[in-house]
Structure formats: C-alpha cells, structure tokens
mmCIF file of C-alpha atoms in Angstrom:
data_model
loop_
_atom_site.group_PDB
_atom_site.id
_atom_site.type_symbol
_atom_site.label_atom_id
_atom_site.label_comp_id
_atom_site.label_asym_id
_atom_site.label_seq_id
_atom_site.Cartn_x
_atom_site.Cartn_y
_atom_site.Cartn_z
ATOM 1 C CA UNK A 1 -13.166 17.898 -26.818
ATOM 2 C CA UNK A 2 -16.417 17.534 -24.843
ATOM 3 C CA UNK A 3 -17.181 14.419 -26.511
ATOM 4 C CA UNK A 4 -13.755 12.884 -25.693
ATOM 5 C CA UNK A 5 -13.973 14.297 -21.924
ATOM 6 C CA UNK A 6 -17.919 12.383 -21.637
ATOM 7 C CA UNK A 7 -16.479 9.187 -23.088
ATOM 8 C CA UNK A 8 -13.422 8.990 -20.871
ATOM 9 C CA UNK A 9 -15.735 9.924 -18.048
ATOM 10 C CA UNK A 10 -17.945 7.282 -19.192
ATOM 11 C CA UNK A 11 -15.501 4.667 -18.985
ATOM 12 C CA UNK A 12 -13.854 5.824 -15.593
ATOM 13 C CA UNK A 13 -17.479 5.796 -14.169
ATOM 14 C CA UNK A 14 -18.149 2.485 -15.709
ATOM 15 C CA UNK A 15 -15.161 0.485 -13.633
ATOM 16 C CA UNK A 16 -15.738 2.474 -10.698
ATOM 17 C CA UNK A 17 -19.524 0.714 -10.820
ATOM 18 C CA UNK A 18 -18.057 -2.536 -11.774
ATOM 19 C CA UNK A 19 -15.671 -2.617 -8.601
ATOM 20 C CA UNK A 20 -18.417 -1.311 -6.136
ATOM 21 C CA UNK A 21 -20.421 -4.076 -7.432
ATOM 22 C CA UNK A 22 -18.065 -6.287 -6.603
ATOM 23 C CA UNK A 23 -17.595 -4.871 -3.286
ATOM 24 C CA UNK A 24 -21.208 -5.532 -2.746
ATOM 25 C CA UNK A 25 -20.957 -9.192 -3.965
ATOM 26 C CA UNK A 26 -18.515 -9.653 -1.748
ATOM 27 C CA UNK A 27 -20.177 -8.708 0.885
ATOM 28 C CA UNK A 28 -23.247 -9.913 0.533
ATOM 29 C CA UNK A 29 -21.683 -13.682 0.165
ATOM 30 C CA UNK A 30 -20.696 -12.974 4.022
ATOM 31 C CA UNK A 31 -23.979 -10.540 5.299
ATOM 32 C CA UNK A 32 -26.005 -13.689 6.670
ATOM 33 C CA UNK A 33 -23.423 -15.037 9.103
ATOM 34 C CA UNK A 34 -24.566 -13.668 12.648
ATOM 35 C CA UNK A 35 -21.122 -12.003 13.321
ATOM 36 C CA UNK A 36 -21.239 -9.391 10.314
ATOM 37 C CA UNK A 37 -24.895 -8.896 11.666
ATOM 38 C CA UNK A 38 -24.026 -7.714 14.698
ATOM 39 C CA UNK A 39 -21.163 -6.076 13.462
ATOM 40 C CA UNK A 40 -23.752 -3.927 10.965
ATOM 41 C CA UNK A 41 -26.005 -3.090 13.685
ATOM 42 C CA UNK A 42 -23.072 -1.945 15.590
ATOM 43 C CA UNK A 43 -21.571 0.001 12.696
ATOM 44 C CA UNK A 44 -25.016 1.385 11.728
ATOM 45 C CA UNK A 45 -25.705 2.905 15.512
ATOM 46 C CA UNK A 46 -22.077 3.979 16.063
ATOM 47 C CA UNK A 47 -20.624 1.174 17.857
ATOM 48 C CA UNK A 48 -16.694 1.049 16.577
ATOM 49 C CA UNK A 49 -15.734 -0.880 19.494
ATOM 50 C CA UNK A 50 -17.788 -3.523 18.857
ATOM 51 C CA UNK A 51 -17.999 -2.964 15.163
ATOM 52 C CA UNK A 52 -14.482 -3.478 15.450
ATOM 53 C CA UNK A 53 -14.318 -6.344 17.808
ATOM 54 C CA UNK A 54 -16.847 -8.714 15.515
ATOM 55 C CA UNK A 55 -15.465 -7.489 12.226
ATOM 56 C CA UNK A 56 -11.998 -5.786 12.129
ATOM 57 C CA UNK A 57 -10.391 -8.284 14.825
ATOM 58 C CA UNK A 58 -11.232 -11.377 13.378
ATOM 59 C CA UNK A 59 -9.879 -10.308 10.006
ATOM 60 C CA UNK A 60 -6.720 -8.967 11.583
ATOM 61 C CA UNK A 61 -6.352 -12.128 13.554
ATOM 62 C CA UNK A 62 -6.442 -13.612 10.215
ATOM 63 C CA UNK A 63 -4.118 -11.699 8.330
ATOM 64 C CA UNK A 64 -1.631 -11.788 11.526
ATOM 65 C CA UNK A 65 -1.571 -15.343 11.648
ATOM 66 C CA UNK A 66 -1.326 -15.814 8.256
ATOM 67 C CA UNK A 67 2.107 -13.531 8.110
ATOM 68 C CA UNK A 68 3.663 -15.063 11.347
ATOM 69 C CA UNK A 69 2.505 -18.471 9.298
ATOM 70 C CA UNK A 70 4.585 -17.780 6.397
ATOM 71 C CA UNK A 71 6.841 -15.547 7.465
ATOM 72 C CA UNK A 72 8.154 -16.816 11.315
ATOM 73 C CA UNK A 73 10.543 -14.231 13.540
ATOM 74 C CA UNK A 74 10.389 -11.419 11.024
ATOM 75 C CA UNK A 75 8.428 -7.930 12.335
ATOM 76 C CA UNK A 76 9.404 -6.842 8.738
ATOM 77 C CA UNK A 77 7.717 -9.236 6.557
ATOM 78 C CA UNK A 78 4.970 -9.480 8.463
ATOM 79 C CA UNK A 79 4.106 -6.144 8.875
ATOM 80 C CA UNK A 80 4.902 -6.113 4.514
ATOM 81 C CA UNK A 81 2.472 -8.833 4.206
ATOM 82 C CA UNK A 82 -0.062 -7.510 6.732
ATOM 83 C CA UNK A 83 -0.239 -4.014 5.431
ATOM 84 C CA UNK A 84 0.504 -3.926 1.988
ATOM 85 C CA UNK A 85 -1.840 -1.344 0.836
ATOM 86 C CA UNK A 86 -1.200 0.756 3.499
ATOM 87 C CA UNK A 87 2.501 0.616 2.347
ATOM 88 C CA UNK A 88 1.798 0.596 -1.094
ATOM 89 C CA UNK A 89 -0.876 3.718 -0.894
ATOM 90 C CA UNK A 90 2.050 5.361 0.331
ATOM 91 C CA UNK A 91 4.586 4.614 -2.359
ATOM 92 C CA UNK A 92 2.369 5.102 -5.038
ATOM 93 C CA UNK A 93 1.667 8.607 -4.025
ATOM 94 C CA UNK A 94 4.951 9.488 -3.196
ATOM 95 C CA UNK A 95 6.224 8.462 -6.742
ATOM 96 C CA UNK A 96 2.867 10.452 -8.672
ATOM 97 C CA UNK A 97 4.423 13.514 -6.763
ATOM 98 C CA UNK A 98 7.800 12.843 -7.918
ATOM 99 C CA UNK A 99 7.960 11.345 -11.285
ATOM 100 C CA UNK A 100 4.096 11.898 -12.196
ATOM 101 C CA UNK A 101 1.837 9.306 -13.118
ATOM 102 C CA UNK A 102 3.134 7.721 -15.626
ATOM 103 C CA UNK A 103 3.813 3.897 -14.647
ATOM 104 C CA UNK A 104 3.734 4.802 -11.485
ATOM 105 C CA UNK A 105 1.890 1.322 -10.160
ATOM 106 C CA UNK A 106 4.200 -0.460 -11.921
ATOM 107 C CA UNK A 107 7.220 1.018 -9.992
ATOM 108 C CA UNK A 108 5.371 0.515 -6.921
ATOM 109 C CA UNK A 109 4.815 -2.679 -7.894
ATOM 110 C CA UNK A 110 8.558 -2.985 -8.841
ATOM 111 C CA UNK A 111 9.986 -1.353 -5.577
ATOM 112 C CA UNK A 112 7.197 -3.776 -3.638
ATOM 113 C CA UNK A 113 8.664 -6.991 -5.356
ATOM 114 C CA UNK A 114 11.847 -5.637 -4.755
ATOM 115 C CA UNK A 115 11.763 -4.863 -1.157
ATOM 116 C CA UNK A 116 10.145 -8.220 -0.329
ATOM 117 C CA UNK A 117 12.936 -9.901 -2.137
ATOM 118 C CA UNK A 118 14.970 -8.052 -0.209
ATOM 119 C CA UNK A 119 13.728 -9.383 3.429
ATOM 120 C CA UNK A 120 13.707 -12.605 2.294
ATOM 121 C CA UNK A 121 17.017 -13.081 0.941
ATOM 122 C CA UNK A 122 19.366 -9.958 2.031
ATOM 123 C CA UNK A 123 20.151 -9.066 -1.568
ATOM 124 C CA UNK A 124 20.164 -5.418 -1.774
ATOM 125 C CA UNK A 125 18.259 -3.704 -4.192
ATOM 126 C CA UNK A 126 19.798 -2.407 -7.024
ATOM 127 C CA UNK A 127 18.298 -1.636 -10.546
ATOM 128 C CA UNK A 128 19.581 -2.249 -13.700
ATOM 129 C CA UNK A 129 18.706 1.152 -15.746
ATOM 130 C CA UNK A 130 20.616 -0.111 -18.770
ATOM 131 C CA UNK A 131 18.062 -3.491 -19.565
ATOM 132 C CA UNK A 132 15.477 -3.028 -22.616
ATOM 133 C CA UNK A 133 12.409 -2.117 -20.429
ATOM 134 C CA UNK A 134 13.021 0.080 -17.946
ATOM 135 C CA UNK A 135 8.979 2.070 -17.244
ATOM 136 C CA UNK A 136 8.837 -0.177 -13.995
ATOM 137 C CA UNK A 137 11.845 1.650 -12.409
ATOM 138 C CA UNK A 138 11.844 4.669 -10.894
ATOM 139 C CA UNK A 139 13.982 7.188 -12.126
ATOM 140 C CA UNK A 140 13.912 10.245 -9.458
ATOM 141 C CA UNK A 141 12.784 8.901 -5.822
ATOM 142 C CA UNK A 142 13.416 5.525 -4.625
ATOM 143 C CA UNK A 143 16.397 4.637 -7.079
ATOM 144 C CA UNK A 144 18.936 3.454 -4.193
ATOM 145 C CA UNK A 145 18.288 0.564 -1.736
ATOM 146 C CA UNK A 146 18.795 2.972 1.055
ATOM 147 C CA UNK A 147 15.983 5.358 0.190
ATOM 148 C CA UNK A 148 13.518 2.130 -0.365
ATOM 149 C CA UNK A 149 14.422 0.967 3.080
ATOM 150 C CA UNK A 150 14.503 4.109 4.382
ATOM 151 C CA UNK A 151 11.148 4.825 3.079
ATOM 152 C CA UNK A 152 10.005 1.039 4.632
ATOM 153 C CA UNK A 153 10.911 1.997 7.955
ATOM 154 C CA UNK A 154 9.157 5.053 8.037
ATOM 155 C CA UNK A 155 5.902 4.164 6.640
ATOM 156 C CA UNK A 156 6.407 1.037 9.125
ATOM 157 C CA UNK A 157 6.418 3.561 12.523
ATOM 158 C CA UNK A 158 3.886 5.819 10.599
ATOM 159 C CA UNK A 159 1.761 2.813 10.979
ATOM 160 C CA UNK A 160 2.143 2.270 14.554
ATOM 161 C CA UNK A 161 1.548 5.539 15.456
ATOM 162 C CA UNK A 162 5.223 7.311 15.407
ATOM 163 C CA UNK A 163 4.834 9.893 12.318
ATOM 164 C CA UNK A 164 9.149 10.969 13.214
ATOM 165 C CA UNK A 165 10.726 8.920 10.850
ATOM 166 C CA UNK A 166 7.570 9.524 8.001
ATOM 167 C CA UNK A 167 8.087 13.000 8.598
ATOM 168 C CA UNK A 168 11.629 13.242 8.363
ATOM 169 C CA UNK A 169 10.913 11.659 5.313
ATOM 170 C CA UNK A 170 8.890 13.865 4.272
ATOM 171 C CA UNK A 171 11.220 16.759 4.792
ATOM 172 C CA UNK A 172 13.554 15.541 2.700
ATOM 173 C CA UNK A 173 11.488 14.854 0.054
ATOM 174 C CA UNK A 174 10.016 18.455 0.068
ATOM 175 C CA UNK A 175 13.818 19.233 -0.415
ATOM 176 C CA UNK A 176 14.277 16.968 -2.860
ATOM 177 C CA UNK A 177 11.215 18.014 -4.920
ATOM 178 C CA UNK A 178 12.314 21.808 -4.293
ATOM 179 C CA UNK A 179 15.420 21.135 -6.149
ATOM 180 C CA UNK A 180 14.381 19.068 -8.707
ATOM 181 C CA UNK A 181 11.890 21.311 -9.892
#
C-alpha cells in the first residue's frame, strides 16, 4: 500500500511542478517590462498599493473592458466573465461538500455553461436526468434553476463585499447537508 501511496504522490507532485513551472514561464515572458519591475520591488518591500496599482489594475482594466466589450449593459455577465474562478472556486467546493468529489469539475463546469447560457438567452436551466450521460449533473445541490441563480447572486455580493446573501446561503445549505446526511 506504501508503494501505491509514493507513486500516486509521485504523480500529484509531478503536475504540481509542471504547473508552477509554467507559472514561472509565464512570468518570466513579462519580468523585463519596467511596470512588473516596479511592481516586484513594490511587492517585495510591502507596497500593495502600488503593487497593486502597476500590476493588479492594469490587468483588471483589462479583464473589465474586455467583459463590457463582449458583453454591453449586463452587471451579470460581466461580473461571470470577470470572475470566473472566483465563482467557480466557490461552486466546486460547495458541490465536493455535497455530492463528494466525484465529477465534481465537470458539474461545475456544467452548472458554469449552464448559467452563462442562461444570461445570454433567458432559457432557464433545467437538466435532463434521463439522457445516457448524466456524471456532469449534479444530483443533490444545484439541481433547480433557482438554487443556481440563487447561488450566482450570492457569490456575486460575496464578491463585493456583502457576505448576507452568501451566508444565507450558507445556512441553508448546512440544513440541507444536516438532513441529507
């Protein structure tokens, strides 16, 4: 069983290395440019304002004007295309605690897809538990359109700095996990 535990180990520690290295690429294709300079130096010596200001703004100015590019009027969208992994971070861990971890980036995945398609076209979301593959679905949390959005809006204030509606959430889930298990 040790044997299996070191390989598996192995392997985990062998992507983890592969995606910090390509962190590091990445990072290194940008280090020369005299903004992410500064922005180190500011980082290094404690600086967040400034560290922020060189580095963080520019990229949310990018990502902002990006959204409002492709997505024009809607808050919603924007924020969903903005902040995905914040969203997604969210969902995923809220359906490992539910339903486990089984699949559980594909639902996220899924319910992502979903909820986009749902912004853009008004089509509520509904899943169809009776098709041949049904792993991407979730099967406890997050099976009705009004939990999804529910779950949207919530995550959306949590974001902004207004934990009520995440908590509420919350609460009910702690009710609903109570009860299921």
């Amino acid at each position: 069983m040790e044997k299996l535990e070191g390989a598996i180990k192995s392997v985990v520690d062998g992507i983890f290395a592969r995606v910090a290295e390509g962190n590091r690429v990445a990072f290194e294709g940008h280090a020369e440019r005299e903004e992410i300079k500064k922005g180190v130096a500011a980082l290094t010596s404690g600086d967040f304002g400034r560290y922020e200001y060189l580095v963080l703004h520019p990229l949310n100015q990018f990502t902002s004007g990006l959204a409002e590019s492709v997505f024009p009027g809607s808050a919603k969208l924007q924020f969903l295309a903005r902040e995905i992994a914040f969203f997604q971070r969210h969902l995923g861990e809220t359906i490992k605690e539910i339903e486990g971890s089984s699949c559980y980036n594909d639902k996220t995945q899924r319910i992502s897809r979903a909820l986009l398609q749902f912004f853009l076209t008004g089509k509520e979301i509904a899943w169809d538990y009776s098709a041949e593959y049904t792993y991407s679905l979730p099967k406890k949390i997050f099976v009705t359109h009004e939990e999804i959005v529910e779950f949207f809006d919530a995550v959306h204030f949590l974001f902004y700095g207004r934990p009520d509606r995440y908590l509420a959430f919350r609460e009910k889930l702690a009710r609903f996990s109570t009860a299921a298990g």
